[in-house]
Short mmCIF file of C-alpha atoms in Angstrom, two decimals:
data_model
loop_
_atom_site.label_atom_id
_atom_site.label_comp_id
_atom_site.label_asym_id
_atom_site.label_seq_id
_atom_site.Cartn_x
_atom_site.Cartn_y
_atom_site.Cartn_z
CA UNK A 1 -21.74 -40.61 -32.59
CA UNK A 2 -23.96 -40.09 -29.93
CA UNK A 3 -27.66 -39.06 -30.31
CA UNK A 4 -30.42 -38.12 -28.12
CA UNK A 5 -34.54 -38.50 -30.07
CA UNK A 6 -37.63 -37.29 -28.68
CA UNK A 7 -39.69 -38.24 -31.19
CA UNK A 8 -42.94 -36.22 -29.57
CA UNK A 9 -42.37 -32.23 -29.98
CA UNK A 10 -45.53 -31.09 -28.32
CA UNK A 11 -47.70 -33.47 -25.65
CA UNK A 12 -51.33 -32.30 -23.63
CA UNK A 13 -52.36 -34.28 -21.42
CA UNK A 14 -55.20 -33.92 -18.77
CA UNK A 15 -54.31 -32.57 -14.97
CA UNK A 16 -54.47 -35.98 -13.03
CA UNK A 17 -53.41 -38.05 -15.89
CA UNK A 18 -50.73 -39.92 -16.59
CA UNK A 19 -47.99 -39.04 -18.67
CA UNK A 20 -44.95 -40.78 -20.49
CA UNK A 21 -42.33 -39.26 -22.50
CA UNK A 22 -40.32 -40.95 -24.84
CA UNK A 23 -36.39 -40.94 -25.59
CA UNK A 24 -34.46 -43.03 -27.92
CA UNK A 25 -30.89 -42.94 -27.54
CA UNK A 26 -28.03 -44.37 -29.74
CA UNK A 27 -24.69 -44.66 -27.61
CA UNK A 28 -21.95 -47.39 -28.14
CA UNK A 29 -21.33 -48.01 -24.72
CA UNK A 30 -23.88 -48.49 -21.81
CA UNK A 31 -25.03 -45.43 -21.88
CA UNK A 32 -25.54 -42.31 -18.89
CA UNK A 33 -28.83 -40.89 -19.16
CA UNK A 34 -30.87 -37.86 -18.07
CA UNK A 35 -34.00 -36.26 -17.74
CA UNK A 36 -33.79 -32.24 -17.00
CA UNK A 37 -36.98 -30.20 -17.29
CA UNK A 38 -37.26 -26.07 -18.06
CA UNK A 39 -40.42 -24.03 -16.67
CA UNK A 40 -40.66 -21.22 -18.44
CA UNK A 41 -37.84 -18.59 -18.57
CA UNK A 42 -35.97 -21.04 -16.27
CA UNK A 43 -33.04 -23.11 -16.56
CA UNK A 44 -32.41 -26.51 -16.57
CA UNK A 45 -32.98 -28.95 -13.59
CA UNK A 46 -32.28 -32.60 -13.27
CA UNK A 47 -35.29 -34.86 -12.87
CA UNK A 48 -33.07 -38.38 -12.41
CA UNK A 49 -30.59 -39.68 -14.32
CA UNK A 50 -29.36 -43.38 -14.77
CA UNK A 51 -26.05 -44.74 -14.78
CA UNK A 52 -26.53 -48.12 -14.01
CA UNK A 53 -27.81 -50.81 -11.56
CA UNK A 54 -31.50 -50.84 -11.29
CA UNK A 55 -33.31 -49.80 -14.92
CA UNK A 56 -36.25 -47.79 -12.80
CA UNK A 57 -35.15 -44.96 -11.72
CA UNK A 58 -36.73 -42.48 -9.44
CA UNK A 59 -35.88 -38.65 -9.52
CA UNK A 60 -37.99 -35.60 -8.08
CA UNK A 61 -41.57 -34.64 -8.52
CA UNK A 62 -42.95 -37.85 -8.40
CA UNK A 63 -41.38 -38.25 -12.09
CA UNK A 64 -39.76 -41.70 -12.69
CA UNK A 65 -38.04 -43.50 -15.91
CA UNK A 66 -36.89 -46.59 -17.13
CA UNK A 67 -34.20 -47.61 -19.20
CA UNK A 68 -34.74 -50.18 -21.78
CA UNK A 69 -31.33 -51.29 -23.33
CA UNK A 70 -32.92 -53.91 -26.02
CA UNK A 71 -35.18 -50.79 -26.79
CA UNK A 72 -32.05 -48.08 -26.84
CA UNK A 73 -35.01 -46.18 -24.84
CA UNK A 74 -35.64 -44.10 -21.25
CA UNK A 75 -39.01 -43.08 -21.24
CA UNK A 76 -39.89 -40.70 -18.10
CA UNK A 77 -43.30 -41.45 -16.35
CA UNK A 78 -45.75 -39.96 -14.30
CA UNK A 79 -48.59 -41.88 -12.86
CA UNK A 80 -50.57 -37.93 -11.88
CA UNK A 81 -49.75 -35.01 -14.09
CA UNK A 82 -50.32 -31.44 -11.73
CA UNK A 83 -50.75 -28.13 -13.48
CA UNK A 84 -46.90 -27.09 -12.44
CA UNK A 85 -45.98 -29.78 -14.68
CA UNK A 86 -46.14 -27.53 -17.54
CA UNK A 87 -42.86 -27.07 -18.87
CA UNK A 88 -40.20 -28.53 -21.89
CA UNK A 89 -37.93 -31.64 -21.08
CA UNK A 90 -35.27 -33.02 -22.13
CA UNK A 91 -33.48 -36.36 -22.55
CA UNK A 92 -30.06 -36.63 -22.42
CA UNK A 93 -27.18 -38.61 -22.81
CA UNK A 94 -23.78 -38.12 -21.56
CA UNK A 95 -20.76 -39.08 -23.52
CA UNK A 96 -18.04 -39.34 -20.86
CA UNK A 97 -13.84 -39.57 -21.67
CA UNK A 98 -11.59 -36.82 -20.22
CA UNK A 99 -13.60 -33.97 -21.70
CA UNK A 100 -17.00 -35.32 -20.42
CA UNK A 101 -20.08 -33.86 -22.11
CA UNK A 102 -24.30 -34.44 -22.64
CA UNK A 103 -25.54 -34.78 -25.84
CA UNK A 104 -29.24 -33.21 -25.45
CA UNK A 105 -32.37 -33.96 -27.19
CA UNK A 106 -34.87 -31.84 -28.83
CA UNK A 107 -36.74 -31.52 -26.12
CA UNK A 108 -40.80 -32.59 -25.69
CA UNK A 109 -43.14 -29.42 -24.47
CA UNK A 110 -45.92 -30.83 -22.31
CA UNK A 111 -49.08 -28.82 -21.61
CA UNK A 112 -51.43 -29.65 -18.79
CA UNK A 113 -55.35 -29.24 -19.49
CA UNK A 114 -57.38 -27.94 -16.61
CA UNK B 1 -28.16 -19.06 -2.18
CA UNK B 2 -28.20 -18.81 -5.87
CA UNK B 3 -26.10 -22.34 -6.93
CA UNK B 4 -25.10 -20.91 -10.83
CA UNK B 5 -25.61 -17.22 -11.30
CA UNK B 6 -25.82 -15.51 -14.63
CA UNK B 7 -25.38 -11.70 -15.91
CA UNK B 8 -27.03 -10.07 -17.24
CA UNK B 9 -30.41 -11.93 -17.67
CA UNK B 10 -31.15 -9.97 -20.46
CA UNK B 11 -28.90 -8.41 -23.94
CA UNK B 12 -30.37 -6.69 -26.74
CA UNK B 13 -27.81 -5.32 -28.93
CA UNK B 14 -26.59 -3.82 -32.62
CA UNK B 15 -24.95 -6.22 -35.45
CA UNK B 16 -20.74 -5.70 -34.87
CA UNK B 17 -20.70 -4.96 -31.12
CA UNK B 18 -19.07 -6.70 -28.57
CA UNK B 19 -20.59 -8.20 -25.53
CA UNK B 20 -19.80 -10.32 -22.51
CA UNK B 21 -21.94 -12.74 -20.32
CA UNK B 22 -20.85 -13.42 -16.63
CA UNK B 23 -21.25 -16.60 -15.00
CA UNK B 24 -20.48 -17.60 -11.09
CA UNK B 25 -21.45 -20.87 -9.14
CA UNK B 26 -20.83 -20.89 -5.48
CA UNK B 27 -20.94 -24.89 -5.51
CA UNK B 28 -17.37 -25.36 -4.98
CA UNK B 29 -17.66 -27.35 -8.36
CA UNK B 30 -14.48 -27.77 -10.67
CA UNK B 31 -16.13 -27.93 -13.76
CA UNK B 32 -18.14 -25.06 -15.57
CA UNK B 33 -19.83 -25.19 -18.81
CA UNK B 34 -21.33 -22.99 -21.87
CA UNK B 35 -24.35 -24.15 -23.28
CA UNK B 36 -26.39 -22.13 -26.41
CA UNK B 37 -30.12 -23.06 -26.82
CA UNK B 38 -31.45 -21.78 -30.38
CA UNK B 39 -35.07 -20.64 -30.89
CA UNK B 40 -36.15 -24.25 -31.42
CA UNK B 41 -35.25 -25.27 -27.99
CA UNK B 42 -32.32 -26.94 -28.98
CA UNK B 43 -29.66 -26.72 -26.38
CA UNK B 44 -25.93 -27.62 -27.56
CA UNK B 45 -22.43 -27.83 -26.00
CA UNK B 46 -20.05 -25.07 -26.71
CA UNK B 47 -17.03 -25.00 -23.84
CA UNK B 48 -16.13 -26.75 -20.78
CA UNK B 49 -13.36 -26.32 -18.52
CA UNK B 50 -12.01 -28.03 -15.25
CA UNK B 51 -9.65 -26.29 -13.14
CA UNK B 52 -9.50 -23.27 -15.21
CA UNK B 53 -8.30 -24.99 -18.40
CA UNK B 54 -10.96 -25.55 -21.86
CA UNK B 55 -11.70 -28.97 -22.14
CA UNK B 56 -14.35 -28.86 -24.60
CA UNK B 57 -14.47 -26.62 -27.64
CA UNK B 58 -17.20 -27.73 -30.31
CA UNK B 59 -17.18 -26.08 -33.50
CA UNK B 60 -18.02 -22.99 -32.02
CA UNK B 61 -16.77 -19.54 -34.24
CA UNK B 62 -12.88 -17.48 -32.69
CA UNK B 63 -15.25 -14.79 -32.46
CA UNK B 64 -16.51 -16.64 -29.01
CA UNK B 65 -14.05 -16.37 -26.26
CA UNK B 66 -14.66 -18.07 -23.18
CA UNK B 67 -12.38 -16.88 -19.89
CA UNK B 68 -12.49 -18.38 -16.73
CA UNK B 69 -10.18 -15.94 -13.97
CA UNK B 70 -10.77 -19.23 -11.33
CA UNK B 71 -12.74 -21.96 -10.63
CA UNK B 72 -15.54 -20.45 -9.48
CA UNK B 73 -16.35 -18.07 -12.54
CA UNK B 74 -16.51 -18.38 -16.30
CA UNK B 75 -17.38 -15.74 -18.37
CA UNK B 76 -17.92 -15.81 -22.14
CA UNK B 77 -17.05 -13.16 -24.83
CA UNK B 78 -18.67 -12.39 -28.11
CA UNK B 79 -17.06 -10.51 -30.76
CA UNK B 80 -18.55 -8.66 -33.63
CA UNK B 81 -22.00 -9.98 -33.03
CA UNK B 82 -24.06 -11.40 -35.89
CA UNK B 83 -28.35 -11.83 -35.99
CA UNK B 84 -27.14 -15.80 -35.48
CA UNK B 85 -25.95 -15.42 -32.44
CA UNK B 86 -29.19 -14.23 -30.93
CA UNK B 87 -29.99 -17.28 -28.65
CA UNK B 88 -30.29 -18.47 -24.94
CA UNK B 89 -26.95 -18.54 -23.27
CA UNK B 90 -26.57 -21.50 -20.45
CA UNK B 91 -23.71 -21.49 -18.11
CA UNK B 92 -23.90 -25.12 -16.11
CA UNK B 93 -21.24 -26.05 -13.55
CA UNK B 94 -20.33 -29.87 -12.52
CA UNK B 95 -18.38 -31.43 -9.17
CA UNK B 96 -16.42 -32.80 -12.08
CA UNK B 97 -16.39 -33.63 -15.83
CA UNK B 98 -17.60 -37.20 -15.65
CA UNK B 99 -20.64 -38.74 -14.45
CA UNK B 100 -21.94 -36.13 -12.38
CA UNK B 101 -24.99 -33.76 -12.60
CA UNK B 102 -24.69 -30.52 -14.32
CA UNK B 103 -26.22 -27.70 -12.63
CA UNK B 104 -27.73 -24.94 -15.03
CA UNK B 105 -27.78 -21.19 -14.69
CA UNK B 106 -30.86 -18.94 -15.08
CA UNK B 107 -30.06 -18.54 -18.89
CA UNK B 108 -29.03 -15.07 -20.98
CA UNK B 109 -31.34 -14.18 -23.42
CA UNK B 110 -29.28 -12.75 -26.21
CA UNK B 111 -30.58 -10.89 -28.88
CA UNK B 112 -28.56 -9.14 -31.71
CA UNK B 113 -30.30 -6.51 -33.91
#
């Protein structure tokens, strides 16, 4: 079966740093992938996603990620952390038939230090 | 402008009552979707339907009922509430159920007393 691991729970990093998130996926086929983020009280929006062609992919907010198939990973990047970064995100993978659905991971909270 | 709406926002209720939580997109999309997200953060499939018809059902209890009048709206039922049920409720919609991106609702904050 399909599963989604985000190994890190809680991250801080610095305002201006760089960040990367990690995601392990396990997924028979080549897999779809996902990276949605929640701000507080919010719900979920889609960062980028990957389902094949080039393994960096580029999404919104200046986050990007790249998939890794001899690693079974998609790490999401960002060279510059801002404040408004602040939020939970999730990796994802989508298990797609006729009844199509995402298998989500735990999700990794990331806190920005002034 | 709101893409997937959600009411209400906000549900506190008793242990044994019944309850409903609406959900509308105005994205034209085909395919809506139930999501519950625990108090860990932990956000899990419950229903999907396309055209109006389920085409997901996890192992979710009968005493969840989802209903969807048309395309546009999918609402979801909850008999005799129990203290487990007290979660975050995500309605998500999709062009289709395939490769596409899922767009999320605001989220119903649930709680059962």
């Amino acid at each position: 079966a399909q599963s989604v691991t985000q190994p890190d729970i809680h991250i801080t990093v610095s305002e201006g740093a760089s960040l990367e998130l990690r995601c392990n996926y396990s997924y028979g086929a080549t897999p779809y992938l996902f990276w949605y983020v929640q701000s507080p009280g919010q719900g979920l929006q889609l960062l980028l996603k990957y389902f094949s062609g080039d393994t960096l992919v580029q999404g919104i907010k200046g986050f990007e990620a790249e998939f890794k198939r001899s690693q079974s990973s998609f790490n999401l990047r960002k060279p510059s952390v801002h404040w408004s970064d602040a939020a939970e995100y999730f990796c994802a993978v989508g298990e797609y038939s006729s009844a199509s659905k995402i298998i989500f991971g735990s999700g990794t909270r990331l806190s920005i230090r002034p | 402008d709101t893409a997937v709406s959600q009411t209400p926002k906000y549900l506190v209720t008793q242990m044994g009552n019944d309850k409903s939580i609406k959900c509308e997109q105005n994205l034209g999309h085909d395919t809506m979707y139930w999501y519950k997200q625990d108090s860990k953060k932990f956000l899990k499939i419950m229903f999907s339907y396309n055209n109006k018809e389920l085409i997901i059902n996890e192992t979710v209890p009968n005493r969840f009922s989802p209903k969807s009048p048309d395309k546009a709206h999918l609402n979801l039922h909850i008999n005799s509430l129990e203290l487990g049920d007290s979660a975050v409720y995500f309605c998500a919609s999709s062009q289709s159920p395939s490769t596409d991106t899922q767009y999320f609702g605001p989220g119903t904050r649930l709680t059962v007393l």
